[in-house]
Tab-separated table of C-alpha atoms in Angstrom:
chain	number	residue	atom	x	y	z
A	1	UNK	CA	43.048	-42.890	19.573
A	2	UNK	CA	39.846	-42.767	21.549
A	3	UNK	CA	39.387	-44.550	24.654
A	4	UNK	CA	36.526	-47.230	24.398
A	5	UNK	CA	35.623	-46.589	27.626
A	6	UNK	CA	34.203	-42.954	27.216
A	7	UNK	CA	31.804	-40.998	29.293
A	8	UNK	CA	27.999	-42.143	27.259
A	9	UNK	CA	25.518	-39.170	26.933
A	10	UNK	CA	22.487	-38.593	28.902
A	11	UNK	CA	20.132	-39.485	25.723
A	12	UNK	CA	22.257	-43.060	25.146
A	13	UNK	CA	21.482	-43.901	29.420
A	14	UNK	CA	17.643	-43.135	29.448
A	15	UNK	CA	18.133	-45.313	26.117
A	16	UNK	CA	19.831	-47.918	28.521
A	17	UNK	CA	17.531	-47.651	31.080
A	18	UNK	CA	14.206	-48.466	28.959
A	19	UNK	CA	15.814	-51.921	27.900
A	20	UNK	CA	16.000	-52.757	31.552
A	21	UNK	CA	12.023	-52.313	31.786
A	22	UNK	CA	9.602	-55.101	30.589
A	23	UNK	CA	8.247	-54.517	26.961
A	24	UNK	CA	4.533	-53.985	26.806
A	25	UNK	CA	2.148	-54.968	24.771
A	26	UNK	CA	2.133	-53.806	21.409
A	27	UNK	CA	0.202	-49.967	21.082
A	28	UNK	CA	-2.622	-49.223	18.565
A	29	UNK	CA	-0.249	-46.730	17.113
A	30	UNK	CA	3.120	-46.053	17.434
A	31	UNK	CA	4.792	-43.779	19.363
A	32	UNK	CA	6.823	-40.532	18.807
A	33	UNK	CA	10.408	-41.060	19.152
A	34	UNK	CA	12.902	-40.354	21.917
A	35	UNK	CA	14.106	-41.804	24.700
A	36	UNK	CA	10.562	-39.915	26.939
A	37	UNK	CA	8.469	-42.141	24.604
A	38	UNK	CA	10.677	-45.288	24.958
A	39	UNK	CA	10.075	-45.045	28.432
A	40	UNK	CA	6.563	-44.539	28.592
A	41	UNK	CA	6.073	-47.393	27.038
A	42	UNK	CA	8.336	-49.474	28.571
A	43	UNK	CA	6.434	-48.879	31.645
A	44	UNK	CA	2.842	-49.646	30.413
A	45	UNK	CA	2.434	-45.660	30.180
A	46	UNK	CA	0.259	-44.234	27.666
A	47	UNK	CA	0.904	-41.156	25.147
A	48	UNK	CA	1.436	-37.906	26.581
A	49	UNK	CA	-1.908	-36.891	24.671
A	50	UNK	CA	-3.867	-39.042	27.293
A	51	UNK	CA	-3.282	-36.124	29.701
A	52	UNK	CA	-2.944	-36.539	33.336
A	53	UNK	CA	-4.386	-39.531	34.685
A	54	UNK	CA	-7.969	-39.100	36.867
A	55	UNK	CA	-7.342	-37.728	40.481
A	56	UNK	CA	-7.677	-41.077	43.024
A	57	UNK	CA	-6.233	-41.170	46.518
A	58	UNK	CA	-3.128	-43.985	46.523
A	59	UNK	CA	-3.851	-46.818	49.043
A	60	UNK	CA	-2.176	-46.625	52.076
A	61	UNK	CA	-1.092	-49.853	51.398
A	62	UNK	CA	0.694	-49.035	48.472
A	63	UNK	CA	2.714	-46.332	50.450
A	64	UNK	CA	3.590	-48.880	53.011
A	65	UNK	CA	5.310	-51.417	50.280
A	66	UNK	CA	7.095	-48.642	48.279
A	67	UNK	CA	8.783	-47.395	51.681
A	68	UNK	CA	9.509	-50.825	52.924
A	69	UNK	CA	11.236	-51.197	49.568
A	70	UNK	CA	12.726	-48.036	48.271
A	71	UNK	CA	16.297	-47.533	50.005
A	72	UNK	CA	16.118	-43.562	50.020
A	73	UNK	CA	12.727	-43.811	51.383
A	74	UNK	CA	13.948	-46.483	54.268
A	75	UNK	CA	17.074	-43.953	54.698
A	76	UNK	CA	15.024	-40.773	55.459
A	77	UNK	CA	12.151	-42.202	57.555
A	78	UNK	CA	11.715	-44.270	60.061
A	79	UNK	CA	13.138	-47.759	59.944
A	80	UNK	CA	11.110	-50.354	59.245
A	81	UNK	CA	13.239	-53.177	59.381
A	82	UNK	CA	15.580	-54.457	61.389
A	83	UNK	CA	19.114	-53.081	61.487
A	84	UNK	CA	21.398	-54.882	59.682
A	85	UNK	CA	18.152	-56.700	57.639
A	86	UNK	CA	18.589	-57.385	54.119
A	87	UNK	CA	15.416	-57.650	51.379
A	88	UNK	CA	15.660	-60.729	49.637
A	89	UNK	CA	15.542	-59.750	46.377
A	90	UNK	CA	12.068	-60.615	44.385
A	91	UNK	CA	10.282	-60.954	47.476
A	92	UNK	CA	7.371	-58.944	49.426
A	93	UNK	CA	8.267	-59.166	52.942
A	94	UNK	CA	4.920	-57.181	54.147
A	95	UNK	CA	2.949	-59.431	52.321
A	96	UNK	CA	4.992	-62.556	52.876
A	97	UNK	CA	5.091	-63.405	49.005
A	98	UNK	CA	7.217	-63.700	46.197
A	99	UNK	CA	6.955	-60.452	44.007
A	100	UNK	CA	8.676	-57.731	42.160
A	101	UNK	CA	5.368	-56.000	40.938
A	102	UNK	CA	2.313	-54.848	43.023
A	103	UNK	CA	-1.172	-53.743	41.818
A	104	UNK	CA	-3.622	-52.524	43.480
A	105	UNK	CA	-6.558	-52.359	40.783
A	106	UNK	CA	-9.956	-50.776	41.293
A	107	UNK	CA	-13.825	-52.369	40.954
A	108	UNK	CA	-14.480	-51.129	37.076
A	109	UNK	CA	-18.349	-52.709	37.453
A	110	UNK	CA	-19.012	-49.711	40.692
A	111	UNK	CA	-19.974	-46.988	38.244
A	112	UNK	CA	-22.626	-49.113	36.638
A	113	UNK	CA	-24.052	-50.429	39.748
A	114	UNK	CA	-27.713	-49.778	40.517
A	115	UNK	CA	-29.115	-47.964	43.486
A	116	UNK	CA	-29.971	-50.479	46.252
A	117	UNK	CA	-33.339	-50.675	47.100
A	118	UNK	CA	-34.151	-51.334	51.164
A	119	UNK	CA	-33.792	-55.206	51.488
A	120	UNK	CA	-35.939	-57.191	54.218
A	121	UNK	CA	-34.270	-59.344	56.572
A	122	UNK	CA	-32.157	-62.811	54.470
A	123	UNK	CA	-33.356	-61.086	51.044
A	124	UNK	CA	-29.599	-59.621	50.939
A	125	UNK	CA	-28.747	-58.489	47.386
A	126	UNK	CA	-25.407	-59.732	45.145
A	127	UNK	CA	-22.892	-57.099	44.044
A	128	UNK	CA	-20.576	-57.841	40.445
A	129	UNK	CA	-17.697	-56.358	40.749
A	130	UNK	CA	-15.144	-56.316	37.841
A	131	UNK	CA	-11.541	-55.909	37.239
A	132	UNK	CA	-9.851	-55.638	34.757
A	133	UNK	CA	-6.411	-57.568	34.482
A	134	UNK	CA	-5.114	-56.959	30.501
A	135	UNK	CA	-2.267	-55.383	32.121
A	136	UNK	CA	-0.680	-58.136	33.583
A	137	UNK	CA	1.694	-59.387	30.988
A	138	UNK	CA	1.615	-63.069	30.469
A	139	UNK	CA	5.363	-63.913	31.418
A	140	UNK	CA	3.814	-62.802	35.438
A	141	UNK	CA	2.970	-65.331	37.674
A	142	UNK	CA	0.592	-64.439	40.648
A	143	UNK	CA	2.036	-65.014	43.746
A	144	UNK	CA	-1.170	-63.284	45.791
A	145	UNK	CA	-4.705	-62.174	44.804
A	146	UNK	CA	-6.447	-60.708	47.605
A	147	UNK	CA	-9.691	-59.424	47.229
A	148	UNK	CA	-10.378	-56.535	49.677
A	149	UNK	CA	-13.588	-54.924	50.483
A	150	UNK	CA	-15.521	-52.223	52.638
A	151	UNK	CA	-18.976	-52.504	53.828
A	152	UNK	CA	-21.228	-50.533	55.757
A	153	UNK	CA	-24.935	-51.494	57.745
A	154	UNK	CA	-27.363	-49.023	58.604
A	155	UNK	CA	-28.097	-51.396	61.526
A	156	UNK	CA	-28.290	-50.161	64.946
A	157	UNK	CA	-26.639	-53.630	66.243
A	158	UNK	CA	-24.472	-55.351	63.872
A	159	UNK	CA	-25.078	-58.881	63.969
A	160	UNK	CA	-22.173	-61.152	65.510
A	161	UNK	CA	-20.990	-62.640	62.441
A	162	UNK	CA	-21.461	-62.260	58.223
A	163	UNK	CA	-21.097	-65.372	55.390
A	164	UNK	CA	-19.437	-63.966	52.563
A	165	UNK	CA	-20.005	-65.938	49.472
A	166	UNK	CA	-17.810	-65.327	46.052
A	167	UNK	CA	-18.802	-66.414	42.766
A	168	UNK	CA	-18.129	-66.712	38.832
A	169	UNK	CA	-19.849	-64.051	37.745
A	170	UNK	CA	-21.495	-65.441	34.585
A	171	UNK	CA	-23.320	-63.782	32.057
A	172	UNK	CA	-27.859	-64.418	31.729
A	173	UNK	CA	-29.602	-66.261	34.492
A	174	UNK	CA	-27.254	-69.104	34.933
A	175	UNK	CA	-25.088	-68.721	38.001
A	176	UNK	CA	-21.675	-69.199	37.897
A	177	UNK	CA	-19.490	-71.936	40.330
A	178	UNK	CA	-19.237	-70.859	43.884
A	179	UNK	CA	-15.414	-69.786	44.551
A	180	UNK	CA	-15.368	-69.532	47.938
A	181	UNK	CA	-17.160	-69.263	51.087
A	182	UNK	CA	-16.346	-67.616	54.154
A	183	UNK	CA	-17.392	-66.076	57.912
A	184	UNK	CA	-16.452	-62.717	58.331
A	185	UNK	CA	-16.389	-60.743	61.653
A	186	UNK	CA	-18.131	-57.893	62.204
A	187	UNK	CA	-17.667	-54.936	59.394
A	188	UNK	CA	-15.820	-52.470	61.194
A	189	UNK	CA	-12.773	-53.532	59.124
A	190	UNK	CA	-12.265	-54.521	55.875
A	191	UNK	CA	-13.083	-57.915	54.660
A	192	UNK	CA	-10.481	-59.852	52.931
A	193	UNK	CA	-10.188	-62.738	50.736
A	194	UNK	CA	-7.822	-64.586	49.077
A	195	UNK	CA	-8.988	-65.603	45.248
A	196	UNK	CA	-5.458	-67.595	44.205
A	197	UNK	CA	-6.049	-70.890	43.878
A	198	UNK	CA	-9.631	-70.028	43.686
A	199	UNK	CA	-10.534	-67.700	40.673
A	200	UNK	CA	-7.578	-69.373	38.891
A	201	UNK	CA	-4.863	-72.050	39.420
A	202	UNK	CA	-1.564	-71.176	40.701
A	203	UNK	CA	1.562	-71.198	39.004
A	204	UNK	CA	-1.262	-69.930	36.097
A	205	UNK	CA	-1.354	-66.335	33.869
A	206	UNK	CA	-3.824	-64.425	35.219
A	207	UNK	CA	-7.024	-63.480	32.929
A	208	UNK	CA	-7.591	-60.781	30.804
A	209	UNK	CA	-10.652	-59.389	33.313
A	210	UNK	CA	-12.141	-61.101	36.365
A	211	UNK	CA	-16.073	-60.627	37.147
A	212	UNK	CA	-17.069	-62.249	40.628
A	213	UNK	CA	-20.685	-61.882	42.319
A	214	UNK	CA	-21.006	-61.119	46.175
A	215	UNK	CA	-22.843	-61.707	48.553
A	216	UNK	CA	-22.946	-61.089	52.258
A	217	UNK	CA	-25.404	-62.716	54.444
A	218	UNK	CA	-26.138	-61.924	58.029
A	219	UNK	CA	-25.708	-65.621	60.211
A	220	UNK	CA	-28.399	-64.427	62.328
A	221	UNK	CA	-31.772	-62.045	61.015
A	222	UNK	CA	-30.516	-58.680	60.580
A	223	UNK	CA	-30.767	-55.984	58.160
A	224	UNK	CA	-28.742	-56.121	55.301
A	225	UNK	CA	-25.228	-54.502	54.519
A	226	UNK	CA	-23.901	-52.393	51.510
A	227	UNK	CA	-21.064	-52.904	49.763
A	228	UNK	CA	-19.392	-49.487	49.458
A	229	UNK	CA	-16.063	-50.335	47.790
A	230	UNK	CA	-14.198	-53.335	46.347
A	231	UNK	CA	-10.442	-53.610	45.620
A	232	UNK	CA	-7.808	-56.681	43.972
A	233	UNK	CA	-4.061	-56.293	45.730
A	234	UNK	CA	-2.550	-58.339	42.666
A	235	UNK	CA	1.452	-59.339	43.502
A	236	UNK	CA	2.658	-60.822	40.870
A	237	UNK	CA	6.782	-62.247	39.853
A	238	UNK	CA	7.718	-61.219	36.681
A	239	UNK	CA	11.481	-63.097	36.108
A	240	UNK	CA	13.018	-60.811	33.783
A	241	UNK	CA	13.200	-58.174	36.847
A	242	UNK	CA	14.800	-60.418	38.940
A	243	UNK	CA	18.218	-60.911	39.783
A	244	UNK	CA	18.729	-63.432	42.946
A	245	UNK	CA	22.335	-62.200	43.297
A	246	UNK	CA	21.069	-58.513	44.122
A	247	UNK	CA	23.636	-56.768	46.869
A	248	UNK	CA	21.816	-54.163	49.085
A	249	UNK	CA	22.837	-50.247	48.431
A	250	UNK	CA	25.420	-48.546	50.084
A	251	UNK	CA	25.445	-45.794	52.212
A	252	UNK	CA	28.317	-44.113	50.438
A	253	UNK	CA	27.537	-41.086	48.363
A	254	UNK	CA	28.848	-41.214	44.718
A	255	UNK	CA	31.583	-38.678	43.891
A	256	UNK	CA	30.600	-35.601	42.360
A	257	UNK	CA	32.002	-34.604	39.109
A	258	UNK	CA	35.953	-34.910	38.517
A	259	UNK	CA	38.342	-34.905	35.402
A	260	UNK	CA	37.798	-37.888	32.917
A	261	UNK	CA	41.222	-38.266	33.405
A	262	UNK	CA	41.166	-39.536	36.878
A	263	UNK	CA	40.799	-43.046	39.045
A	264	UNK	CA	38.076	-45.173	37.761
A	265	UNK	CA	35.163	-44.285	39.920
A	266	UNK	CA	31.388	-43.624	40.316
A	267	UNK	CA	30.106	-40.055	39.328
A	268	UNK	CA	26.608	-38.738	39.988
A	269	UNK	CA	24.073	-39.008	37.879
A	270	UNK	CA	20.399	-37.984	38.824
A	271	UNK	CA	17.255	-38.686	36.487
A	272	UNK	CA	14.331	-36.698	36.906
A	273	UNK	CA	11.317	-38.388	35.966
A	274	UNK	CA	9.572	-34.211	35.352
A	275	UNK	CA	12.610	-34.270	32.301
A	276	UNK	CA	11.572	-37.286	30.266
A	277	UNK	CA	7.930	-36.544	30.982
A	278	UNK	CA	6.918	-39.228	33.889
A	279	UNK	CA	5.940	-36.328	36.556
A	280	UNK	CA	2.391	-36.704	35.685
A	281	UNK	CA	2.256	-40.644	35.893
A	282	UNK	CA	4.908	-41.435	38.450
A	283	UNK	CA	3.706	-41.203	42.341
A	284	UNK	CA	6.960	-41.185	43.613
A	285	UNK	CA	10.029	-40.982	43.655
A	286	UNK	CA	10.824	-37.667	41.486
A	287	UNK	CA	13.515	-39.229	40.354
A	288	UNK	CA	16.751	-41.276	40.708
A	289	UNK	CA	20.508	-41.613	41.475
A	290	UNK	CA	21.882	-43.644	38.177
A	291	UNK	CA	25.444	-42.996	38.161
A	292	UNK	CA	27.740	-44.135	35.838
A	293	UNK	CA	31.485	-44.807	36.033
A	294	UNK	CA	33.964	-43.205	34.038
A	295	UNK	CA	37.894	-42.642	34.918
A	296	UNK	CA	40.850	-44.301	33.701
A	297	UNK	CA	42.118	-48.355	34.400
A	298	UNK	CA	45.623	-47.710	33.652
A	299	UNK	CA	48.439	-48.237	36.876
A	300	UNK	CA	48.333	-47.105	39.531
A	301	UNK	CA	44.266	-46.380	38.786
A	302	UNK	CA	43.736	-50.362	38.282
A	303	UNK	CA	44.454	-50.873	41.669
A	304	UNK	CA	41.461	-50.177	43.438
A	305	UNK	CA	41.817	-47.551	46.323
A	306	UNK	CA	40.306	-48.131	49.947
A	307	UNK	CA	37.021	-48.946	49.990
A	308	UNK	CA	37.000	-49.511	46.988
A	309	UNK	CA	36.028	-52.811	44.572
A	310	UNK	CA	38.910	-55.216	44.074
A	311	UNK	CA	39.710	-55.241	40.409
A	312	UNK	CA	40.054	-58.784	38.378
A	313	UNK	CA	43.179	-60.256	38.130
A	314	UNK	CA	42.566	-59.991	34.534
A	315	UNK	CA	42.147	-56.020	34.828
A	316	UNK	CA	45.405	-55.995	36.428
A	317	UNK	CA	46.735	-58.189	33.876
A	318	UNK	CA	45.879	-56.366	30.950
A	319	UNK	CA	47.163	-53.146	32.980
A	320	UNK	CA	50.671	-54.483	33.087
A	321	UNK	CA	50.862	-55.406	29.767
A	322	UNK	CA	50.276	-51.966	28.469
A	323	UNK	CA	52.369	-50.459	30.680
A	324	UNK	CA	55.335	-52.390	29.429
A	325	UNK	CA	53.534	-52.748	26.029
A	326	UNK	CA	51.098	-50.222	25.036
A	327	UNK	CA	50.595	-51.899	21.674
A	328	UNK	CA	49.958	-55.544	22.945
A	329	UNK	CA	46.658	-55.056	24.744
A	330	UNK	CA	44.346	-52.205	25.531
A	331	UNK	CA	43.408	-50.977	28.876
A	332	UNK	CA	40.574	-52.640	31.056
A	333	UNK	CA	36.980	-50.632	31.085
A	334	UNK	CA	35.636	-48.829	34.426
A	335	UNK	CA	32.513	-50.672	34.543
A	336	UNK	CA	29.813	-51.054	37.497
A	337	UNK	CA	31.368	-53.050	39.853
A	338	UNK	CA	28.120	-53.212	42.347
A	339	UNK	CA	24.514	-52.116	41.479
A	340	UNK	CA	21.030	-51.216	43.722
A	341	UNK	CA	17.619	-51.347	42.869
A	342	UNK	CA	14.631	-49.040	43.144
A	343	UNK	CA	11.102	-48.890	43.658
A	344	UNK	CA	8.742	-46.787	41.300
A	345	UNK	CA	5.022	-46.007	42.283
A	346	UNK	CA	2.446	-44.954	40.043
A	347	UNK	CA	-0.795	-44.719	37.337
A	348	UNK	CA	-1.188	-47.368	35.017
A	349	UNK	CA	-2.556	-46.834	31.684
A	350	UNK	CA	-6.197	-47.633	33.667
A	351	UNK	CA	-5.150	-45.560	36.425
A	352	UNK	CA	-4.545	-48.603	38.617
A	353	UNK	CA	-1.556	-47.999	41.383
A	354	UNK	CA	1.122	-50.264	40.359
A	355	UNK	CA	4.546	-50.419	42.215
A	356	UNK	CA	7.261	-52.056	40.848
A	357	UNK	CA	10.623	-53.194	42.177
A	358	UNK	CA	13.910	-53.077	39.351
A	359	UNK	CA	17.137	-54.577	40.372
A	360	UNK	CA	20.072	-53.100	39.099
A	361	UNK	CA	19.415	-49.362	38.653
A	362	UNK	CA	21.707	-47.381	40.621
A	363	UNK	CA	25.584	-47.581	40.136
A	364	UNK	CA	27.183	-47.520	43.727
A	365	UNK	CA	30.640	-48.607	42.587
A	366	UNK	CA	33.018	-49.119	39.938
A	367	UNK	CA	35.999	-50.776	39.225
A	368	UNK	CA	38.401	-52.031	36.220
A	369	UNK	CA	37.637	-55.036	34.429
């Protein structure tokens, strides 16, 4: 008779693994079949037909939060936290907010911009900038909304201090409501400015697109600056990623291959991301440990070895009784006993860098239950 337990295929766990991801929105048409396509999708990926996405430097603050986060990347490089420090789960420690998904989304209204003409002194122009937010699925909550922007002055002294003004960009003549206002130090570093609470409530959905008008005023008569680029770092929680109970990863290597017929333990497993088609979408990593458990539950193997997870006293239970009984009760399964997340960076379907944080990816131990 077969064991229920049995070894599944690598088609049936890349099926597995695209029900862990969020569902997006429905497509305009479908999609092939196959587990590449499934998780495409399930990522917010578009066709393989849209080619590879348009060449853009990632932000170097989007390589900071996928190190912080990804274990393998923490292992190999220098450490960034504290030994001993655990992530709380669902949280961005960097950024000091709740958050399992990061975007970093680019100023869509730059290409149509006009040329700026040479401005006399307090006859500063206003900049729209526009970003579009359709991604954001409505079951996110913003957590942060930081507008971040670069200018530059053709001044030979900088004055000592800037007023940045943000507003609802609203379309004709009529002005929209002043969001907020702001002194800014000099423009050797980029300005910042937080729009939660501002652009829209917290605890809210974001909007489908957000269109703001700036404006940067010298406090003293000076020539005028230019805006030269404007960015949204969007963290948002999305609750169906996020498990409170998350255990950090272990060190321990999983075992490599083995006979079915042995100890219920963890066996390696990697997923390439350049096999179900990601390679041209996904930053980094390249791909994953997933593991899955296989081996037998019967005794001695119920008992777990050193090191290794205690089994249930049910396990154990149901191990006895077909020992003495193989007829009265089938054997426990060698299931995940303890699970690790990962971090995956990459091009969104408006090739926005997104990073996003799923809990309980990677199989680091097994045990009979």
């Amino acid at each position: 008779m077969p064991s229920p337990c049995r070894r599944p295929g690598r088609r049936v766990l890349f099926l597995l693994l695209a029900l862990l991801l969020p569902s997006p929105p429905p497509a305009r048409a479908p999609a092939p079949p196959g587990p590449a396509a499934t998780l495409l999708q399930a990522l917010g990926l578009p066709d393989a037909h849209r080619g590879a996405p348009t060449p853009r430097p990632v932000p170097p603050v989007m390589w900071r939060l996928f190190r912080h986060r990804d274990p393998q990347e923490a292992r190999a490089g220098p450490r960034r936290t504290p030994q001993g420090t655990t992530l709380r789960p669902c949280h961005m420690e960097e950024l000091g907010v709740a958050g399992n998904i990061v975007r970093h989304i680019s100023d869509r209204g730059a290409p149509t911009r006009p040329p700026e003409p040479a401005w006399a002194s307090g006859q500063c122009p206003e900049w729209t900038v526009v970003f579009d937010l359709s991604a954001v699925e409505p079951a996110e909550r913003p957590s942060r909304a930081r507008l971040e922007m670069r200018f530059a002055t053709a001044a030979a002294e900088e004055p000592a201090g800037w007023e940045l003004s943000v507003t609802q960009a609203a379309e004709g003549a009529v002005a929209g409501p002043v969001l907020l206002r702001q002194v800014v130090p000099p423009l050797t570093v980029p300005v910042r400015a937080e729009l939660l609470g501002a652009a829209w409530a917290h605890n809210a959905s974001a909007p489908r697109s957000l269109r703001l008008a700036l404006a940067l005023r010298p406090r003293v008569p000076a020539a005028c600056a230019h805006l030269a680029e404007a960015s949204l770092l969007l963290v948002t929680l999305d609750p169906r990623l996020c498990h409170p109970l998350a255990r950090p990863r272990r060190e321990a290597e999983p075992s490599v291959g083995g006979s079915p017929g042995g100890a219920c333990r963890t066996r390696r497993l990697y997923v390439s991301f350049r096999e179900v088609g990601w390679h041209r979408w996904v930053i980094a990593p390249r791909g994953f440990l997933a593991n899955y458990c296989q081996g037998q539950c019967s005794l001695p193997a119920a008992l777990s070895g050193p090191g290794g997870s205690p089994p249930l006293n049910h396990a154990v239970l149901r191990a006895l009784m077909h020992a003495a009984a193989p007829g009265a009760a089938g054997l426990p399964c060698c299931v995940p006993a303890r699970l690790s997340p990962i971090s995956v960076l990459f091009f969104d379907n408006s090739d926005n860098v997104v990073l996003r944080h799923y809990e309980d990816m990677v199989v680091d131990e097994c045990g009979c239950r």
